[in-house]
């Protein structure tokens, strides 16, 4: 009794440990999304693009800050010379001797600072600064689009893993039923209630169910590797997925659709491009206005020279400070500014046309996606009822088969019908969920709802 009690305790701990391990290997939808946001290559590139746009929109890239330039220089000369005085005599009548300069050195040093600041440039840099702010927000929207597409890809693969997981369970149950049928058929043959042909038919069905199970397991393993690739993790990572699927209530979905114009990422991007094009027009017009700026410089110079035949050595130091203002006005640049303004206006009109086209296409896609989603939900509801019908038919057929009232072929047909009903229901369930996700992406709510 004591040994049986200890065995029971160890069995409880062992099963509890297995259950804990199984729980730890389940990859939930939320965990998969979190890993993709952190590790996916495309999302990392999108984040780097946001960082670049953030650098571009800073005050350091605006042109509002002055420029300060430092310069310095140094020169060194060494001269050797002989100066002759032909025909010149000293007071005593002797010829004047030659004057030799040996290793006469001269150095010059200079350094200075130059400050330049633009006070007014026709408002060009102001509009350019505002345009960079809008481009940063546009880059954020582009990154959001990348994240949405990645999430849709991720969830498509995730739900495919879930569907195949359920299919594997269905095929495994079908195989267990076929194996049990062989056992019953063999017993019935021993008691003379059927023929050898019934055993052979049962063995053929077991073979077919085994092949179906192996193919489903292989397909599941391949799809799990696809999911690992999207998550940027070890391709042979072992995990299970959550097969529970919930759908968003219809009223909430209608609210999302009504707000699609304010949230759809494609429409938001085209609106940002419109604002940027408007700033481009203003930037081009700044070429008609003058440019006013201030300049200033401060310098230091040192000149050192050796003595010569006629001058003594020098050591001069000078300081200079210069302040100035400039006005530049390009009164006529050959028509370049006028052409740029005209082209910017045309680009703005094209952007307006593109906005109208995008809005029309988004509305069309939302209506199509909504109809497709409703269709998939209806099919899923029908197939759920079909599963119940086939389960009842299979249970009744199994009872009749065990009583010998129907043939093995009729029983097998009921089993196949149930198998097809279950797999079709699984397919319809995840098709409906993916249709819902596509609709959420079009309404701009894919990243805002619980999965």
GROMACS .gro file of C-alpha atoms in nm:
model
  451
    1UNK     CA    1   0.000   0.000   0.000
    2UNK     CA    2   0.282   0.240   0.090
    3UNK     CA    3   0.464   0.168  -0.237
    4UNK     CA    4   0.143   0.229  -0.432
    5UNK     CA    5   0.097   0.561  -0.246
    6UNK     CA    6   0.454   0.675  -0.330
    7UNK     CA    7   0.406   0.573  -0.690
    8UNK     CA    8   0.089   0.781  -0.708
    9UNK     CA    9   0.269   1.085  -0.568
   10UNK     CA   10   0.557   1.050  -0.815
   11UNK     CA   11   0.309   1.008  -1.099
   12UNK     CA   12   0.129   1.328  -0.995
   13UNK     CA   13   0.455   1.523  -0.986
   14UNK     CA   14   0.566   1.376  -1.319
   15UNK     CA   15   0.240   1.462  -1.494
   16UNK     CA   16   0.244   1.806  -1.334
   17UNK     CA   17   0.596   1.864  -1.466
   18UNK     CA   18   0.490   1.755  -1.814
   19UNK     CA   19   0.193   1.990  -1.801
   20UNK     CA   20   0.420   2.278  -1.693
   21UNK     CA   21   0.660   2.209  -1.981
   22UNK     CA   22   0.369   2.196  -2.222
   23UNK     CA   23   0.243   2.529  -2.093
   24UNK     CA   24   0.586   2.685  -2.133
   25UNK     CA   25   0.610   2.581  -2.499
   26UNK     CA   26   0.280   2.743  -2.602
   27UNK     CA   27   0.340   3.048  -2.821
   28UNK     CA   28   0.043   3.281  -2.781
   29UNK     CA   29  -0.060   3.529  -3.048
   30UNK     CA   30   0.045   3.820  -2.827
   31UNK     CA   31   0.391   3.668  -2.771
   32UNK     CA   32   0.433   3.605  -3.143
   33UNK     CA   33   0.345   3.968  -3.222
   34UNK     CA   34   0.585   4.094  -2.953
   35UNK     CA   35   0.870   3.882  -3.093
   36UNK     CA   36   0.801   3.997  -3.448
   37UNK     CA   37   0.803   4.362  -3.341
   38UNK     CA   38   1.140   4.310  -3.178
   39UNK     CA   39   1.317   4.073  -3.415
   40UNK     CA   40   1.166   4.095  -3.765
   41UNK     CA   41   1.417   4.230  -4.018
   42UNK     CA   42   1.167   4.444  -4.208
   43UNK     CA   43   1.046   4.612  -3.890
   44UNK     CA   44   1.403   4.681  -3.779
   45UNK     CA   45   1.475   4.848  -4.111
   46UNK     CA   46   1.158   5.057  -4.075
   47UNK     CA   47   1.270   5.171  -3.731
   48UNK     CA   48   1.607   5.273  -3.869
   49UNK     CA   49   1.430   5.479  -4.135
   50UNK     CA   50   1.238   5.657  -3.859
   51UNK     CA   51   1.567   5.732  -3.682
   52UNK     CA   52   1.707   5.885  -4.002
   53UNK     CA   53   1.394   6.098  -4.049
   54UNK     CA   54   1.419   6.208  -3.686
   55UNK     CA   55   1.776   6.324  -3.745
   56UNK     CA   56   1.668   6.512  -4.056
   57UNK     CA   57   1.393   6.701  -3.873
   58UNK     CA   58   1.623   6.828  -3.596
   59UNK     CA   59   1.726   7.192  -3.561
   60UNK     CA   60   2.078   7.092  -3.665
   61UNK     CA   61   1.947   7.025  -4.017
   62UNK     CA   62   1.718   7.326  -4.040
   63UNK     CA   63   1.958   7.599  -4.163
   64UNK     CA   64   1.852   7.828  -3.876
   65UNK     CA   65   2.184   7.797  -3.694
   66UNK     CA   66   2.488   8.007  -3.790
   67UNK     CA   67   2.806   7.867  -3.940
   68UNK     CA   68   3.137   7.920  -3.759
   69UNK     CA   69   3.459   7.848  -3.943
   70UNK     CA   70   3.808   7.838  -3.794
   71UNK     CA   71   4.124   7.868  -3.999
   72UNK     CA   72   4.492   7.869  -3.916
   73UNK     CA   73   4.819   7.877  -4.108
   74UNK     CA   74   5.194   7.885  -4.060
   75UNK     CA   75   5.486   7.946  -4.301
   76UNK     CA   76   5.858   7.914  -4.251
   77UNK     CA   77   6.136   8.059  -4.474
   78UNK     CA   78   6.514   8.033  -4.452
   79UNK     CA   79   6.730   8.237  -4.686
   80UNK     CA   80   7.107   8.233  -4.761
   81UNK     CA   81   7.223   8.533  -4.965
   82UNK     CA   82   7.533   8.732  -5.067
   83UNK     CA   83   7.476   9.099  -5.149
   84UNK     CA   84   7.743   9.269  -5.359
   85UNK     CA   85   7.807   9.647  -5.388
   86UNK     CA   86   7.997   9.696  -5.713
   87UNK     CA   87   8.157  10.039  -5.752
   88UNK     CA   88   8.082  10.144  -5.394
   89UNK     CA   89   8.377  10.257  -5.178
   90UNK     CA   90   8.424  10.305  -4.812
   91UNK     CA   91   8.544  10.635  -4.663
   92UNK     CA   92   8.904  10.519  -4.677
   93UNK     CA   93   8.869  10.444  -5.047
   94UNK     CA   94   8.859  10.065  -5.016
   95UNK     CA   95   8.590   9.870  -5.206
   96UNK     CA   96   8.282   9.801  -5.000
   97UNK     CA   97   8.286   9.431  -4.894
   98UNK     CA   98   8.003   9.188  -4.981
   99UNK     CA   99   7.723   9.140  -4.722
  100UNK     CA  100   7.643   8.780  -4.645
  101UNK     CA  101   7.312   8.656  -4.500
  102UNK     CA  102   7.348   8.308  -4.358
  103UNK     CA  103   7.037   8.110  -4.254
  104UNK     CA  104   6.807   8.408  -4.228
  105UNK     CA  105   6.476   8.272  -4.089
  106UNK     CA  106   6.128   8.416  -4.117
  107UNK     CA  107   5.801   8.281  -3.970
  108UNK     CA  108   5.444   8.381  -4.025
  109UNK     CA  109   5.149   8.257  -3.818
  110UNK     CA  110   4.782   8.336  -3.855
  111UNK     CA  111   4.454   8.215  -3.716
  112UNK     CA  112   4.097   8.339  -3.732
  113UNK     CA  113   3.726   8.273  -3.687
  114UNK     CA  114   3.457   8.353  -3.942
  115UNK     CA  115   3.089   8.368  -3.845
  116UNK     CA  116   2.810   8.371  -4.104
  117UNK     CA  117   2.438   8.387  -4.031
  118UNK     CA  118   2.142   8.416  -4.264
  119UNK     CA  119   1.872   8.644  -4.127
  120UNK     CA  120   1.623   8.601  -4.411
  121UNK     CA  121   1.618   8.374  -4.714
  122UNK     CA  122   1.266   8.428  -4.843
  123UNK     CA  123   1.116   8.190  -4.581
  124UNK     CA  124   1.267   7.896  -4.767
  125UNK     CA  125   1.438   7.736  -4.469
  126UNK     CA  126   1.126   7.778  -4.251
  127UNK     CA  127   0.910   7.589  -4.499
  128UNK     CA  128   1.185   7.334  -4.550
  129UNK     CA  129   1.200   7.281  -4.172
  130UNK     CA  130   0.823   7.229  -4.159
  131UNK     CA  131   0.846   6.994  -4.456
  132UNK     CA  132   1.107   6.783  -4.273
  133UNK     CA  133   0.868   6.757  -3.977
  134UNK     CA  134   0.597   6.628  -4.210
  135UNK     CA  135   0.841   6.387  -4.374
  136UNK     CA  136   0.923   6.245  -4.032
  137UNK     CA  137   0.554   6.179  -3.970
  138UNK     CA  138   0.527   6.030  -4.319
  139UNK     CA  139   0.814   5.793  -4.237
  140UNK     CA  140   0.630   5.690  -3.921
  141UNK     CA  141   0.324   5.608  -4.130
  142UNK     CA  142   0.538   5.410  -4.374
  143UNK     CA  143   0.685   5.217  -4.081
  144UNK     CA  144   0.334   5.155  -3.952
  145UNK     CA  145   0.237   5.015  -4.292
  146UNK     CA  146   0.539   4.784  -4.279
  147UNK     CA  147   0.439   4.670  -3.930
  148UNK     CA  148   0.080   4.609  -4.038
  149UNK     CA  149   0.189   4.404  -4.340
  150UNK     CA  150   0.430   4.206  -4.122
  151UNK     CA  151   0.159   4.145  -3.862
  152UNK     CA  152  -0.079   4.025  -4.131
  153UNK     CA  153   0.189   3.792  -4.269
  154UNK     CA  154   0.273   3.672  -3.918
  155UNK     CA  155  -0.087   3.601  -3.821
  156UNK     CA  156  -0.155   3.431  -4.154
  157UNK     CA  157   0.126   3.185  -4.085
  158UNK     CA  158   0.031   3.159  -3.717
  159UNK     CA  159  -0.329   3.066  -3.795
  160UNK     CA  160  -0.211   2.824  -4.062
  161UNK     CA  161  -0.005   2.651  -3.792
  162UNK     CA  162  -0.317   2.645  -3.573
  163UNK     CA  163  -0.529   2.499  -3.853
  164UNK     CA  164  -0.275   2.228  -3.930
  165UNK     CA  165  -0.243   2.152  -3.558
  166UNK     CA  166  -0.617   2.088  -3.540
  167UNK     CA  167  -0.602   1.884  -3.859
  168UNK     CA  168  -0.326   1.666  -3.713
  169UNK     CA  169  -0.548   1.597  -3.413
  170UNK     CA  170  -0.838   1.512  -3.644
  171UNK     CA  171  -0.625   1.274  -3.852
  172UNK     CA  172  -0.484   1.118  -3.535
  173UNK     CA  173  -0.836   1.052  -3.405
  174UNK     CA  174  -0.932   0.905  -3.741
  175UNK     CA  175  -0.631   0.673  -3.723
  176UNK     CA  176  -0.726   0.563  -3.372
  177UNK     CA  177  -1.079   0.486  -3.488
  178UNK     CA  178  -0.946   0.281  -3.783
  179UNK     CA  179  -0.709   0.088  -3.556
  180UNK     CA  180  -0.993   0.010  -3.320
  181UNK     CA  181  -1.196  -0.104  -3.620
  182UNK     CA  182  -0.922  -0.356  -3.714
  183UNK     CA  183  -0.930  -0.499  -3.363
  184UNK     CA  184  -1.306  -0.538  -3.368
  185UNK     CA  185  -1.298  -0.684  -3.718
  186UNK     CA  186  -1.039  -0.942  -3.618
  187UNK     CA  187  -1.247  -1.047  -3.317
  188UNK     CA  188  -1.555  -1.071  -3.536
  189UNK     CA  189  -1.362  -1.284  -3.788
  190UNK     CA  190  -1.255  -1.523  -3.514
  191UNK     CA  191  -1.618  -1.571  -3.418
  192UNK     CA  192  -1.723  -1.612  -3.780
  193UNK     CA  193  -1.924  -1.292  -3.799
  194UNK     CA  194  -1.741  -1.148  -4.107
  195UNK     CA  195  -1.489  -1.239  -4.373
  196UNK     CA  196  -1.119  -1.183  -4.430
  197UNK     CA  197  -1.214  -0.912  -4.677
  198UNK     CA  198  -1.342  -0.693  -4.391
  199UNK     CA  199  -1.002  -0.718  -4.220
  200UNK     CA  200  -0.820  -0.626  -4.540
  201UNK     CA  201  -1.049  -0.326  -4.593
  202UNK     CA  202  -0.980  -0.210  -4.238
  203UNK     CA  203  -0.603  -0.248  -4.290
  204UNK     CA  204  -0.622  -0.042  -4.611
  205UNK     CA  205  -0.807   0.233  -4.424
  206UNK     CA  206  -0.543   0.233  -4.148
  207UNK     CA  207  -0.274   0.270  -4.412
  208UNK     CA  208  -0.451   0.562  -4.574
  209UNK     CA  209  -0.514   0.732  -4.238
  210UNK     CA  210  -0.147   0.683  -4.140
  211UNK     CA  211  -0.032   0.846  -4.463
  212UNK     CA  212  -0.274   1.136  -4.413
  213UNK     CA  213  -0.143   1.186  -4.059
  214UNK     CA  214   0.222   1.177  -4.168
  215UNK     CA  215   0.158   1.429  -4.445
  216UNK     CA  216  -0.025   1.659  -4.204
  217UNK     CA  217   0.260   1.636  -3.950
  218UNK     CA  218   0.516   1.717  -4.220
  219UNK     CA  219   0.311   2.012  -4.345
  220UNK     CA  220   0.276   2.138  -3.987
  221UNK     CA  221   0.654   2.116  -3.931
  222UNK     CA  222   0.723   2.312  -4.251
  223UNK     CA  223   0.470   2.582  -4.157
  224UNK     CA  224   0.624   2.614  -3.810
  225UNK     CA  225   0.958   2.683  -3.975
  226UNK     CA  226   0.788   2.954  -4.182
  227UNK     CA  227   0.662   3.110  -3.859
  228UNK     CA  228   1.010   3.089  -3.703
  229UNK     CA  229   1.150   3.268  -4.009
  230UNK     CA  230   0.898   3.553  -3.969
  231UNK     CA  231   0.989   3.575  -3.599
  232UNK     CA  232   1.361   3.568  -3.684
  233UNK     CA  233   1.436   3.286  -3.442
  234UNK     CA  234   1.582   2.936  -3.459
  235UNK     CA  235   1.409   2.755  -3.747
  236UNK     CA  236   1.387   2.437  -3.540
  237UNK     CA  237   1.230   2.608  -3.239
  238UNK     CA  238   0.963   2.378  -3.089
  239UNK     CA  239   0.633   2.532  -2.976
  240UNK     CA  240   0.258   2.495  -2.980
  241UNK     CA  241   0.008   2.764  -3.080
  242UNK     CA  242  -0.323   2.883  -2.946
  243UNK     CA  243  -0.612   2.745  -3.153
  244UNK     CA  244  -0.882   2.957  -2.988
  245UNK     CA  245  -1.033   3.209  -3.232
  246UNK     CA  246  -1.261   3.497  -3.136
  247UNK     CA  247  -1.437   3.740  -3.368
  248UNK     CA  248  -1.502   4.111  -3.320
  249UNK     CA  249  -1.867   4.206  -3.256
  250UNK     CA  250  -2.049   4.346  -3.557
  251UNK     CA  251  -2.130   4.683  -3.397
  252UNK     CA  252  -1.767   4.743  -3.313
  253UNK     CA  253  -1.664   4.649  -3.665
  254UNK     CA  254  -1.919   4.893  -3.810
  255UNK     CA  255  -1.765   5.169  -3.598
  256UNK     CA  256  -1.420   5.088  -3.732
  257UNK     CA  257  -1.548   5.101  -4.089
  258UNK     CA  258  -1.711   5.441  -4.029
  259UNK     CA  259  -1.375   5.579  -3.909
  260UNK     CA  260  -1.166   5.416  -4.182
  261UNK     CA  261  -1.097   5.742  -4.366
  262UNK     CA  262  -0.933   5.890  -4.056
  263UNK     CA  263  -0.728   5.578  -3.977
  264UNK     CA  264  -0.637   5.403  -4.302
  265UNK     CA  265  -0.260   5.423  -4.339
  266UNK     CA  266  -0.265   5.466  -4.718
  267UNK     CA  267  -0.500   5.767  -4.694
  268UNK     CA  268  -0.296   5.919  -4.411
  269UNK     CA  269   0.022   5.887  -4.618
  270UNK     CA  270  -0.132   6.056  -4.920
  271UNK     CA  271  -0.253   6.342  -4.700
  272UNK     CA  272   0.099   6.388  -4.562
  273UNK     CA  273   0.234   6.397  -4.915
  274UNK     CA  274  -0.018   6.672  -4.997
  275UNK     CA  275   0.112   6.884  -4.709
  276UNK     CA  276   0.473   6.823  -4.819
  277UNK     CA  277   0.389   6.922  -5.178
  278UNK     CA  278   0.228   7.243  -5.052
  279UNK     CA  279   0.550   7.326  -4.867
  280UNK     CA  280   0.745   7.251  -5.186
  281UNK     CA  281   0.548   7.526  -5.361
  282UNK     CA  282   0.632   7.773  -5.085
  283UNK     CA  283   0.997   7.670  -5.087
  284UNK     CA  284   1.014   7.730  -5.462
  285UNK     CA  285   0.851   8.072  -5.425
  286UNK     CA  286   1.121   8.178  -5.177
  287UNK     CA  287   1.354   8.213  -5.477
  288UNK     CA  288   1.170   8.536  -5.568
  289UNK     CA  289   1.275   8.706  -5.241
  290UNK     CA  290   1.612   8.849  -5.131
  291UNK     CA  291   1.866   8.690  -4.901
  292UNK     CA  292   1.990   8.893  -4.602
  293UNK     CA  293   2.274   8.785  -4.375
  294UNK     CA  294   2.542   8.892  -4.129
  295UNK     CA  295   2.911   8.812  -4.138
  296UNK     CA  296   3.187   8.858  -3.886
  297UNK     CA  297   3.549   8.757  -3.850
  298UNK     CA  298   3.828   8.783  -3.597
  299UNK     CA  299   4.193   8.719  -3.683
  300UNK     CA  300   4.541   8.711  -3.532
  301UNK     CA  301   4.866   8.736  -3.731
  302UNK     CA  302   5.230   8.712  -3.626
  303UNK     CA  303   5.520   8.794  -3.862
  304UNK     CA  304   5.880   8.730  -3.760
  305UNK     CA  305   6.167   8.809  -3.998
  306UNK     CA  306   6.545   8.819  -3.974
  307UNK     CA  307   6.760   9.128  -4.031
  308UNK     CA  308   6.868   9.211  -4.386
  309UNK     CA  309   7.124   9.438  -4.540
  310UNK     CA  310   6.896   9.738  -4.519
  311UNK     CA  311   6.630   9.651  -4.253
  312UNK     CA  312   6.653   9.522  -3.903
  313UNK     CA  313   6.465   9.210  -3.793
  314UNK     CA  314   6.093   9.246  -3.720
  315UNK     CA  315   5.839   9.081  -3.489
  316UNK     CA  316   5.491   9.211  -3.571
  317UNK     CA  317   5.160   9.099  -3.418
  318UNK     CA  318   4.825   9.218  -3.550
  319UNK     CA  319   4.463   9.164  -3.449
  320UNK     CA  320   4.164   9.236  -3.668
  321UNK     CA  321   3.788   9.233  -3.622
  322UNK     CA  322   3.547   9.260  -3.918
  323UNK     CA  323   3.168   9.294  -3.910
  324UNK     CA  324   2.944   9.316  -4.211
  325UNK     CA  325   2.603   9.262  -4.362
  326UNK     CA  326   2.506   9.131  -4.701
  327UNK     CA  327   2.201   9.154  -4.923
  328UNK     CA  328   2.164   8.920  -5.218
  329UNK     CA  329   1.866   8.938  -5.450
  330UNK     CA  330   1.856   8.730  -5.761
  331UNK     CA  331   1.635   8.955  -5.970
  332UNK     CA  332   1.630   8.717  -6.265
  333UNK     CA  333   1.769   8.364  -6.270
  334UNK     CA  334   1.677   8.280  -6.626
  335UNK     CA  335   1.330   8.158  -6.528
  336UNK     CA  336   1.446   7.869  -6.310
  337UNK     CA  337   1.242   7.977  -6.007
  338UNK     CA  338   0.927   8.021  -6.215
  339UNK     CA  339   0.966   7.671  -6.361
  340UNK     CA  340   1.016   7.519  -6.016
  341UNK     CA  341   0.703   7.691  -5.885
  342UNK     CA  342   0.493   7.570  -6.181
  343UNK     CA  343   0.620   7.213  -6.146
  344UNK     CA  344   0.552   7.214  -5.771
  345UNK     CA  345   0.193   7.325  -5.836
  346UNK     CA  346   0.145   7.047  -6.092
  347UNK     CA  347   0.286   6.793  -5.846
  348UNK     CA  348   0.037   6.917  -5.587
  349UNK     CA  349  -0.252   6.870  -5.830
  350UNK     CA  350  -0.131   6.520  -5.912
  351UNK     CA  351  -0.120   6.444  -5.541
  352UNK     CA  352  -0.481   6.559  -5.506
  353UNK     CA  353  -0.584   6.331  -5.792
  354UNK     CA  354  -0.394   6.045  -5.634
  355UNK     CA  355  -0.569   6.109  -5.303
  356UNK     CA  356  -0.910   6.082  -5.471
  357UNK     CA  357  -0.802   5.759  -5.637
  358UNK     CA  358  -0.668   5.610  -5.312
  359UNK     CA  359  -0.984   5.700  -5.120
  360UNK     CA  360  -1.200   5.540  -5.388
  361UNK     CA  361  -0.987   5.224  -5.392
  362UNK     CA  362  -0.983   5.201  -5.012
  363UNK     CA  363  -1.362   5.231  -4.997
  364UNK     CA  364  -1.393   4.963  -5.263
  365UNK     CA  365  -1.149   4.733  -5.081
  366UNK     CA  366  -1.335   4.781  -4.752
  367UNK     CA  367  -1.669   4.691  -4.907
  368UNK     CA  368  -1.519   4.386  -5.079
  369UNK     CA  369  -1.342   4.278  -4.761
  370UNK     CA  370  -1.659   4.324  -4.556
  371UNK     CA  371  -1.864   4.110  -4.796
  372UNK     CA  372  -1.589   3.849  -4.806
  373UNK     CA  373  -1.573   3.845  -4.426
  374UNK     CA  374  -1.949   3.804  -4.389
  375UNK     CA  375  -1.943   3.528  -4.650
  376UNK     CA  376  -1.669   3.342  -4.462
  377UNK     CA  377  -1.856   3.380  -4.133
  378UNK     CA  378  -2.171   3.237  -4.290
  379UNK     CA  379  -1.977   2.945  -4.435
  380UNK     CA  380  -1.815   2.884  -4.098
  381UNK     CA  381  -2.156   2.881  -3.928
  382UNK     CA  382  -2.292   2.634  -4.182
  383UNK     CA  383  -1.991   2.405  -4.145
  384UNK     CA  384  -2.019   2.412  -3.765
  385UNK     CA  385  -2.372   2.278  -3.796
  386UNK     CA  386  -2.250   2.030  -4.055
  387UNK     CA  387  -1.994   1.896  -3.806
  388UNK     CA  388  -2.269   1.836  -3.549
  389UNK     CA  389  -2.475   1.653  -3.810
  390UNK     CA  390  -2.182   1.435  -3.917
  391UNK     CA  391  -2.086   1.362  -3.556
  392UNK     CA  392  -2.437   1.239  -3.486
  393UNK     CA  393  -2.434   1.037  -3.809
  394UNK     CA  394  -2.096   0.886  -3.723
  395UNK     CA  395  -2.198   0.794  -3.367
  396UNK     CA  396  -2.512   0.626  -3.498
  397UNK     CA  397  -2.317   0.450  -3.773
  398UNK     CA  398  -2.062   0.322  -3.522
  399UNK     CA  399  -2.339   0.178  -3.308
  400UNK     CA  400  -2.498   0.014  -3.612
  401UNK     CA  401  -2.159  -0.119  -3.726
  402UNK     CA  402  -2.087  -0.273  -3.387
  403UNK     CA  403  -2.428  -0.441  -3.401
  404UNK     CA  404  -2.352  -0.568  -3.750
  405UNK     CA  405  -2.638  -0.383  -3.915
  406UNK     CA  406  -2.425  -0.185  -4.163
  407UNK     CA  407  -2.119  -0.283  -4.363
  408UNK     CA  408  -1.763  -0.161  -4.305
  409UNK     CA  409  -1.788   0.041  -4.627
  410UNK     CA  410  -2.088   0.234  -4.494
  411UNK     CA  411  -1.911   0.291  -4.162
  412UNK     CA  412  -1.597   0.411  -4.342
  413UNK     CA  413  -1.803   0.654  -4.547
  414UNK     CA  414  -1.950   0.802  -4.230
  415UNK     CA  415  -1.598   0.835  -4.088
  416UNK     CA  416  -1.471   1.010  -4.405
  417UNK     CA  417  -1.769   1.246  -4.401
  418UNK     CA  418  -1.689   1.345  -4.041
  419UNK     CA  419  -1.321   1.386  -4.123
  420UNK     CA  420  -1.400   1.616  -4.416
  421UNK     CA  421  -1.652   1.810  -4.208
  422UNK     CA  422  -1.396   1.874  -3.932
  423UNK     CA  423  -1.115   1.980  -4.166
  424UNK     CA  424  -1.349   2.201  -4.370
  425UNK     CA  425  -1.473   2.366  -4.051
  426UNK     CA  426  -1.114   2.434  -3.942
  427UNK     CA  427  -1.036   2.588  -4.279
  428UNK     CA  428  -1.349   2.805  -4.271
  429UNK     CA  429  -1.277   2.924  -3.917
  430UNK     CA  430  -0.928   3.052  -3.997
  431UNK     CA  431  -1.035   3.187  -4.337
  432UNK     CA  432  -1.297   3.396  -4.158
  433UNK     CA  433  -1.040   3.520  -3.905
  434UNK     CA  434  -0.792   3.618  -4.177
  435UNK     CA  435  -1.071   3.797  -4.364
  436UNK     CA  436  -1.144   3.989  -4.044
  437UNK     CA  437  -0.776   4.082  -4.006
  438UNK     CA  438  -0.762   4.212  -4.363
  439UNK     CA  439  -1.070   4.422  -4.294
  440UNK     CA  440  -0.911   4.556  -3.976
  441UNK     CA  441  -0.599   4.652  -4.169
  442UNK     CA  442  -0.805   4.848  -4.421
  443UNK     CA  443  -0.985   5.032  -4.140
  444UNK     CA  444  -0.652   5.113  -3.972
  445UNK     CA  445  -0.732   4.915  -3.656
  446UNK     CA  446  -0.511   4.607  -3.697
  447UNK     CA  447  -0.261   4.726  -3.434
  448UNK     CA  448  -0.530   4.852  -3.195
  449UNK     CA  449  -0.739   4.540  -3.125
  450UNK     CA  450  -0.677   4.235  -2.912
  451UNK     CA  451  -0.613   3.924  -3.110
   0.00000   0.00000   0.00000
